[in-house]
Coordinates of C-alpha atoms and ligand atoms in Angstrom, one line a residue:
M27 CA 18.6 210.4 99.8
R28 CA 21.7 209.0 99.0
I29 CA 23.3 206.7 101.8
T30 CA 26.9 205.3 101.5
V31 CA 27.8 202.7 103.7
L32 CA 31.1 200.8 104.3
A33 CA 30.8 197.1 104.5
G34 CA 32.5 194.2 105.2
G35 CA 30.5 190.5 104.9
I36 CA 28.0 189.3 107.1
G37 CA 27.5 191.9 109.5
G38 CA 27.5 194.7 107.0
S39 CA 25.0 192.8 104.2
R40 CA 22.3 191.9 107.3
F41 CA 22.8 195.8 108.1
L42 CA 22.1 196.1 104.7
R43 CA 19.0 194.3 104.0
G44 CA 17.5 195.9 106.8
L45 CA 18.4 199.8 105.6
L46 CA 16.8 198.7 102.2
A47 CA 13.5 197.4 103.5
L48 CA 13.2 200.7 105.4
L49 CA 13.8 202.5 102.4
D50 CA 11.4 200.8 100.5
R51 CA 8.7 201.4 102.9
E52 CA 9.4 205.1 104.0
H53 CA 11.6 206.6 101.5
P54 CA 11.6 205.4 98.5
G55 CA 13.8 206.5 95.6
S56 CA 16.7 206.6 97.7
E57 CA 20.0 205.2 96.3
V58 CA 22.6 203.1 98.5
T59 CA 26.0 203.1 97.7
V60 CA 28.1 200.2 99.5
I61 CA 32.3 200.2 99.4
G62 CA 33.2 196.8 100.0
N63 CA 35.7 195.6 101.6
T64 CA 38.5 193.7 99.2
G65 CA 41.2 193.2 102.0
D66 CA 40.0 189.9 102.6
D67 CA 40.2 188.7 98.7
I68 CA 42.6 185.8 97.6
W69 CA 43.5 183.6 95.1
V70 CA 42.3 180.0 95.4
H71 CA 43.3 177.6 92.6
G72 CA 44.4 180.3 90.1
L73 CA 40.4 182.0 91.3
R74 CA 40.3 185.4 92.4
V75 CA 37.5 185.4 95.4
C76 CA 36.3 188.4 97.0
P77 CA 34.6 187.1 99.6
D78 CA 33.1 190.6 101.6
L79 CA 31.7 191.9 97.9
D80 CA 30.3 188.5 97.6
T81 CA 29.0 188.2 100.8
V82 CA 27.0 191.6 100.2
M83 CA 25.8 190.6 96.5
Y84 CA 24.5 187.1 97.4
T85 CA 22.7 188.2 100.9
L86 CA 21.2 191.6 99.0
G87 CA 20.2 189.2 95.8
G88 CA 18.8 186.6 97.6
G89 CA 21.5 183.8 97.0
I90 CA 22.9 183.4 100.0
S91 CA 23.1 180.5 102.4
E92 CA 21.4 181.6 105.2
E93 CA 22.4 179.3 107.8
R94 CA 26.3 179.9 107.0
G95 CA 25.9 183.7 106.5
W96 CA 28.5 183.1 103.3
G97 CA 28.1 181.2 100.1
R98 CA 25.2 179.9 98.6
E99 CA 22.4 178.5 99.8
G100 CA 21.9 174.7 98.4
E101 CA 25.5 174.8 97.7
T102 CA 27.6 171.8 97.3
F103 CA 31.5 171.5 97.7
V104 CA 32.4 168.2 94.4
V105 CA 34.9 170.7 93.5
K106 CA 36.4 171.1 96.7
D107 CA 36.5 167.4 97.3
E108 CA 37.9 166.3 94.1
L109 CA 41.0 169.3 94.9
A110 CA 41.7 167.7 98.6
G111 CA 41.7 164.0 96.5
Y112 CA 44.9 165.6 94.9
G113 CA 46.2 166.7 97.8
V114 CA 46.5 170.5 97.0
E115 CA 46.4 173.3 99.6
P116 CA 44.2 175.4 100.1
S117 CA 42.3 172.7 101.3
W118 CA 40.9 175.1 104.5
F119 CA 39.0 177.4 101.8
G120 CA 35.2 176.7 101.5
L121 CA 34.8 176.9 98.1
G122 CA 31.4 175.8 96.7
D123 CA 30.3 174.5 93.3
K124 CA 27.7 177.1 93.1
D125 CA 29.9 180.1 93.9
I126 CA 32.9 178.9 91.8
A127 CA 30.6 179.9 88.8
T128 CA 31.7 183.6 90.1
H129 CA 34.7 182.9 90.5
L130 CA 35.0 182.0 87.1
V131 CA 33.0 184.6 85.7
R132 CA 35.6 187.3 87.7
T133 CA 38.8 185.8 87.2
Q134 CA 38.1 185.6 83.1
S135 CA 37.1 189.0 83.1
L136 CA 39.6 190.3 85.1
S137 CA 42.0 188.8 83.2
A138 CA 40.8 189.7 79.9
G139 CA 41.4 193.4 81.2
Y140 CA 38.3 194.4 82.8
S141 CA 38.6 196.4 86.2
L142 CA 37.0 194.6 89.6
T143 CA 34.7 197.9 90.2
E144 CA 33.7 196.7 86.1
V145 CA 33.5 193.2 87.0
T146 CA 31.2 193.6 90.1
A147 CA 28.6 195.8 88.2
A148 CA 28.8 193.1 85.8
L149 CA 28.2 190.3 88.6
C150 CA 25.5 192.2 90.1
A151 CA 23.5 193.0 86.9
H152 CA 22.8 189.5 87.5
W153 CA 22.5 189.8 91.1
K154 CA 20.2 192.9 91.5
P155 CA 21.4 193.9 95.2
G156 CA 19.6 196.8 95.1
V157 CA 22.6 198.7 95.7
R158 CA 25.8 199.9 94.2
L159 CA 28.5 197.9 94.7
L160 CA 31.7 199.7 94.5
P161 CA 34.9 197.6 95.5
M162 CA 37.2 200.1 97.9
S163 CA 39.8 199.1 95.1
N164 CA 40.9 198.0 91.8
E165 CA 44.7 197.7 93.2
R166 CA 45.1 194.7 95.0
A167 CA 45.4 195.1 98.9
E168 CA 45.6 192.1 101.3
T169 CA 45.2 191.8 104.9
H170 CA 48.1 190.1 105.9
V171 CA 48.5 188.6 110.1
I172 CA 51.5 188.7 111.9
I173 CA 51.8 185.3 114.3
D174 CA 54.8 183.7 116.0
D175 CA 55.8 181.6 113.7
Q176 CA 54.2 178.1 114.3
S177 CA 57.3 175.7 113.5
G178 CA 58.3 177.0 117.2
A179 CA 61.3 178.7 115.5
T180 CA 63.4 181.5 117.2
G181 CA 65.7 183.8 116.9
D182 CA 69.2 184.0 118.4
D183 CA 68.0 185.7 121.4
G184 CA 65.2 183.2 122.2
T185 CA 62.5 185.2 121.1
P186 CA 59.9 183.3 119.0
L187 CA 60.5 184.3 115.2
R188 CA 57.2 186.0 113.4
T189 CA 55.8 185.8 110.0
A190 CA 53.1 186.7 107.9
I191 CA 50.2 184.7 106.9
H192 CA 47.4 185.8 104.5
F193 CA 44.0 186.9 106.8
Q194 CA 42.2 184.3 105.5
E195 CA 44.2 181.2 106.6
W196 CA 44.4 182.9 110.0
W197 CA 41.0 183.5 110.2
I198 CA 39.6 180.3 109.0
K199 CA 42.5 177.5 109.3
L200 CA 43.5 179.0 112.7
R201 CA 40.5 180.0 113.8
A202 CA 41.9 183.4 115.2
A203 CA 42.9 181.6 117.7
V204 CA 46.6 181.9 117.3
P205 CA 47.2 185.7 118.6
A206 CA 48.0 188.5 116.4
H207 CA 50.4 190.9 116.8
G208 CA 49.1 193.1 114.0
F209 CA 48.0 193.5 110.8
V210 CA 49.5 194.5 107.5
L211 CA 47.4 195.6 104.6
V212 CA 50.1 194.2 101.3
G213 CA 50.2 196.8 98.6
I214 CA 47.7 199.8 100.3
D215 CA 50.8 201.8 99.5
T216 CA 50.0 202.3 96.0
A217 CA 46.5 201.7 96.3
K218 CA 44.1 204.3 95.2
P219 CA 40.1 204.4 95.9
G220 CA 37.9 202.7 93.3
P221 CA 35.9 205.3 90.8
D222 CA 33.4 206.9 92.4
V223 CA 34.5 205.7 95.9
I224 CA 35.2 209.5 97.2
E225 CA 32.4 210.5 95.2
A226 CA 30.0 208.5 97.0
I227 CA 30.9 209.5 100.5
M228 CA 31.3 213.5 99.6
S229 CA 28.3 213.8 97.6
A230 CA 26.1 211.3 99.8
D231 CA 23.3 212.7 102.5
L232 CA 24.2 209.9 104.9
V233 CA 27.7 208.1 106.1
I234 CA 26.7 204.9 107.8
L235 CA 29.7 202.5 109.3
P236 CA 27.3 199.0 110.0
P237 CA 28.3 196.8 112.7
S238 CA 31.3 195.4 110.4
N239 CA 34.1 194.5 112.1
P240 CA 36.1 197.4 113.0
V241 CA 39.8 196.4 112.1
V242 CA 39.8 193.8 109.1
S243 CA 36.7 195.5 107.6
I244 CA 35.8 198.7 108.2
G245 CA 39.4 199.3 109.5
T246 CA 40.8 198.2 106.3
I247 CA 38.6 200.2 103.7
L248 CA 39.6 203.4 106.1
Q249 CA 43.4 202.6 105.5
V250 CA 42.4 203.2 101.3
P251 CA 44.6 206.8 100.9
G252 CA 42.2 209.4 100.7
I253 CA 38.7 207.3 101.7
A254 CA 39.1 208.1 106.3
D255 CA 39.8 211.9 104.6
A256 CA 36.5 211.8 102.8
V257 CA 35.1 209.9 105.8
R258 CA 35.9 213.1 108.2
T259 CA 35.7 216.1 105.7
T260 CA 32.0 214.4 104.0
P261 CA 29.2 217.5 104.8
A262 CA 27.2 214.4 105.6
P263 CA 26.5 213.0 108.9
V264 CA 28.3 210.0 109.8
V265 CA 26.5 207.2 111.8
G266 CA 28.2 204.1 113.1
V267 CA 26.4 200.7 114.8
S268 CA 28.4 198.9 117.2
P269 CA 29.3 195.3 116.5
I270 CA 30.2 194.8 119.8
V271 CA 27.4 194.0 122.0
G272 CA 28.1 193.0 126.1
G273 CA 31.7 193.1 125.8
A274 CA 32.0 190.4 122.7
P275 CA 31.0 190.3 119.4
V276 CA 28.1 189.1 117.9
R277 CA 29.5 187.1 115.4
G278 CA 33.0 186.1 114.5
M279 CA 36.3 187.2 116.3
A280 CA 36.4 190.3 116.0
D281 CA 37.9 190.4 119.9
A282 CA 40.9 188.7 118.7
C283 CA 41.4 191.6 115.9
L284 CA 41.0 194.6 118.5
V285 CA 43.4 193.1 121.0
A286 CA 46.1 193.0 118.4
I287 CA 45.7 196.7 117.8
G288 CA 45.2 197.1 121.3
V289 CA 41.5 198.7 121.7
D290 CA 39.3 196.9 124.0
T291 CA 36.3 194.6 123.0
T292 CA 33.9 196.9 124.0
A293 CA 31.5 199.0 122.4
D294 CA 32.7 202.2 123.9
A295 CA 36.6 201.4 123.4
V296 CA 35.3 200.8 119.5
A297 CA 33.5 204.4 119.3
A298 CA 36.7 205.9 121.0
H299 CA 38.8 204.1 118.1
Y300 CA 37.1 205.7 115.5
G301 CA 37.0 209.1 117.2
A302 CA 34.4 212.1 117.1
R303 CA 34.1 214.3 114.1
S304 CA 34.1 217.2 116.0
T305 CA 37.8 216.0 117.3
G306 CA 39.1 215.3 114.2
G307 CA 37.7 211.2 114.3
L308 CA 35.4 209.5 111.7
I309 CA 31.6 209.4 113.4
D310 CA 29.4 211.9 114.6
A311 CA 27.1 209.3 116.3
W312 CA 26.9 205.4 117.6
L313 CA 24.2 203.5 118.1
V314 CA 25.0 200.7 120.8
D315 CA 22.5 198.2 121.9
E316 CA 20.6 198.4 124.9
T317 CA 22.3 196.2 126.9
D318 CA 25.1 198.6 126.4
A319 CA 22.9 201.7 127.8
R320 CA 25.6 202.6 130.9
I321 CA 28.3 203.3 128.5
V322 CA 26.3 206.2 126.5
G323 CA 27.7 208.6 128.9
T324 CA 31.1 207.5 128.1
V325 CA 30.5 207.8 124.5
T326 CA 28.5 211.1 124.6
A327 CA 31.3 212.7 126.6
L328 CA 33.8 212.1 123.6
G329 CA 31.4 214.1 121.5
I330 CA 29.2 211.6 119.8
D331 CA 26.1 211.6 119.7
C332 CA 25.4 207.9 121.5
V333 CA 22.0 206.3 122.0
A334 CA 21.1 202.8 123.1
V335 CA 19.1 201.2 120.8
P336 CA 17.7 197.2 120.1
A337 CA 21.0 196.3 117.8
M338 CA 20.4 192.3 117.2
M339 CA 19.8 191.9 113.7
T340 CA 17.2 188.5 114.7
D341 CA 15.0 189.2 111.2
V342 CA 15.2 192.0 108.6
D343 CA 12.4 194.2 110.2
A344 CA 14.5 194.2 114.0
T345 CA 17.4 195.6 111.4
A346 CA 15.3 198.1 109.6
G347 CA 14.2 199.5 113.5
M348 CA 18.1 199.9 113.9
A349 CA 18.4 201.4 110.4
A350 CA 15.7 204.1 111.3
R351 CA 17.7 204.6 114.6
C352 CA 20.4 205.5 112.0
L353 CA 18.4 208.0 110.0
E354 CA 17.4 209.6 113.7
A355 CA 20.8 209.8 114.7
A356 CA 21.4 211.9 111.5
D357 CA 18.6 214.4 111.7
R358 CA 20.1 215.0 114.6
I359 CA 23.0 215.7 113.9
R360 CA 22.1 218.2 110.5
A361 CA 19.4 219.6 113.6
S362 CA 22.4 220.5 116.5
R363 CA 24.8 222.0 113.6
Ligands
GDP14 P1 32.6 189.6 107.8 O1 33.7 189.9 106.9 O2 32.1 188.8 107.0 O3 33.3 189.2 109.4 O4 31.6 190.5 108.4 P2 31.4 192.1 108.8 O5 32.9 192.4 109.0 O6 30.4 192.6 108.0 O7 31.1 192.3 110.4 C1 31.0 191.4 111.0 C2 30.4 191.9 112.6 O8 29.1 191.7 112.7 C3 31.2 190.8 113.6 O9 32.3 191.5 114.6 C4 29.4 191.0 114.7 O10 29.8 191.2 116.0 C5 28.8 191.9 114.1 N1 27.6 191.7 114.2 C6 26.9 190.2 113.6 N2 25.6 190.6 114.1 C7 25.3 191.4 114.5 C8 24.1 191.8 114.9 O11 22.9 191.1 114.9 N3 24.1 192.7 115.7 C9 25.5 193.8 115.9 N4 24.9 195.0 116.3 N5 26.5 193.6 115.2 C10 26.4 192.1 114.6
CA15 CA1 35.7 189.9 105.9

């Protein structure tokens, strides 16, 4: 089986860990391709940092800090403290000492002319994540967040001036507590999908949208020209898992992202946002948590195969069970064609 997954950071990689455990047990020889979000990427102190690619790589390669969910296990922050001593910004970005080695290798290789796809493959040759990890694009396209100017400045008509800041500044420094008016993916107009990205969607036996942030992870990947069309038209069933459980994100601040694009923080509103493939949308099937069983009818009425399953990724076994429900949903979609 060839499975292609569009993934952000923590939610995407935890799902992948369960999927790989399931495939190892029940479908050995399967191939998983991950299309990773690079909209969160940022230059920090001259280093190219790709938080979502690294979270996938470290989680599947056994180097992630389980407690934090990002960065390395047994990490120290000596360099970060030294930089703070110099008073240089950004001081709010969690740059760990072990992690810096990854960013040094990446930055050096990019400067030597290798593409992010090539550099990621080289880093993965070390981490052996058990998946083919493809950046969504080799072009720089970074998510910026439109907020009210924090100085309180207003225009002539008294309305607050607006400004755009890097996604990481909004997410980490401001904890997404300042309302977002919208998201702008700077550079997306001229970005192309990375090598093999479209092919991985079009030739897959199954495409999965795991429980990643629908706006700034999966939503970002889908904005790369050509990727959403590939998801709409691939012969493979497309199955999604809700990151929203009981009207709230399981972790993180996806609600602050959804409100900015006018989507309610509910599992059914996110399903409607993606839309049924039968009506030109992106998903054939949608898995929600058991606690959201009452919305199954609403989603089914949209033309989306919907089931309520245990959708909390408490451990690898529970997550493997969730991945098994994705494979079953794909079988139902194929059988109904
Ligand atoms: P990020 O890039 O690190 O923010 O991670 P992702 O975008 O891949 O995933 C973030 C999403 O994962 C959040 O919206 C969470 O609600 C969701 N999530 C985290 N843990 C779970 C879980 O156990 N179950 C489900 N259904 N969603 C989860
Ligand atoms: Ca992310």
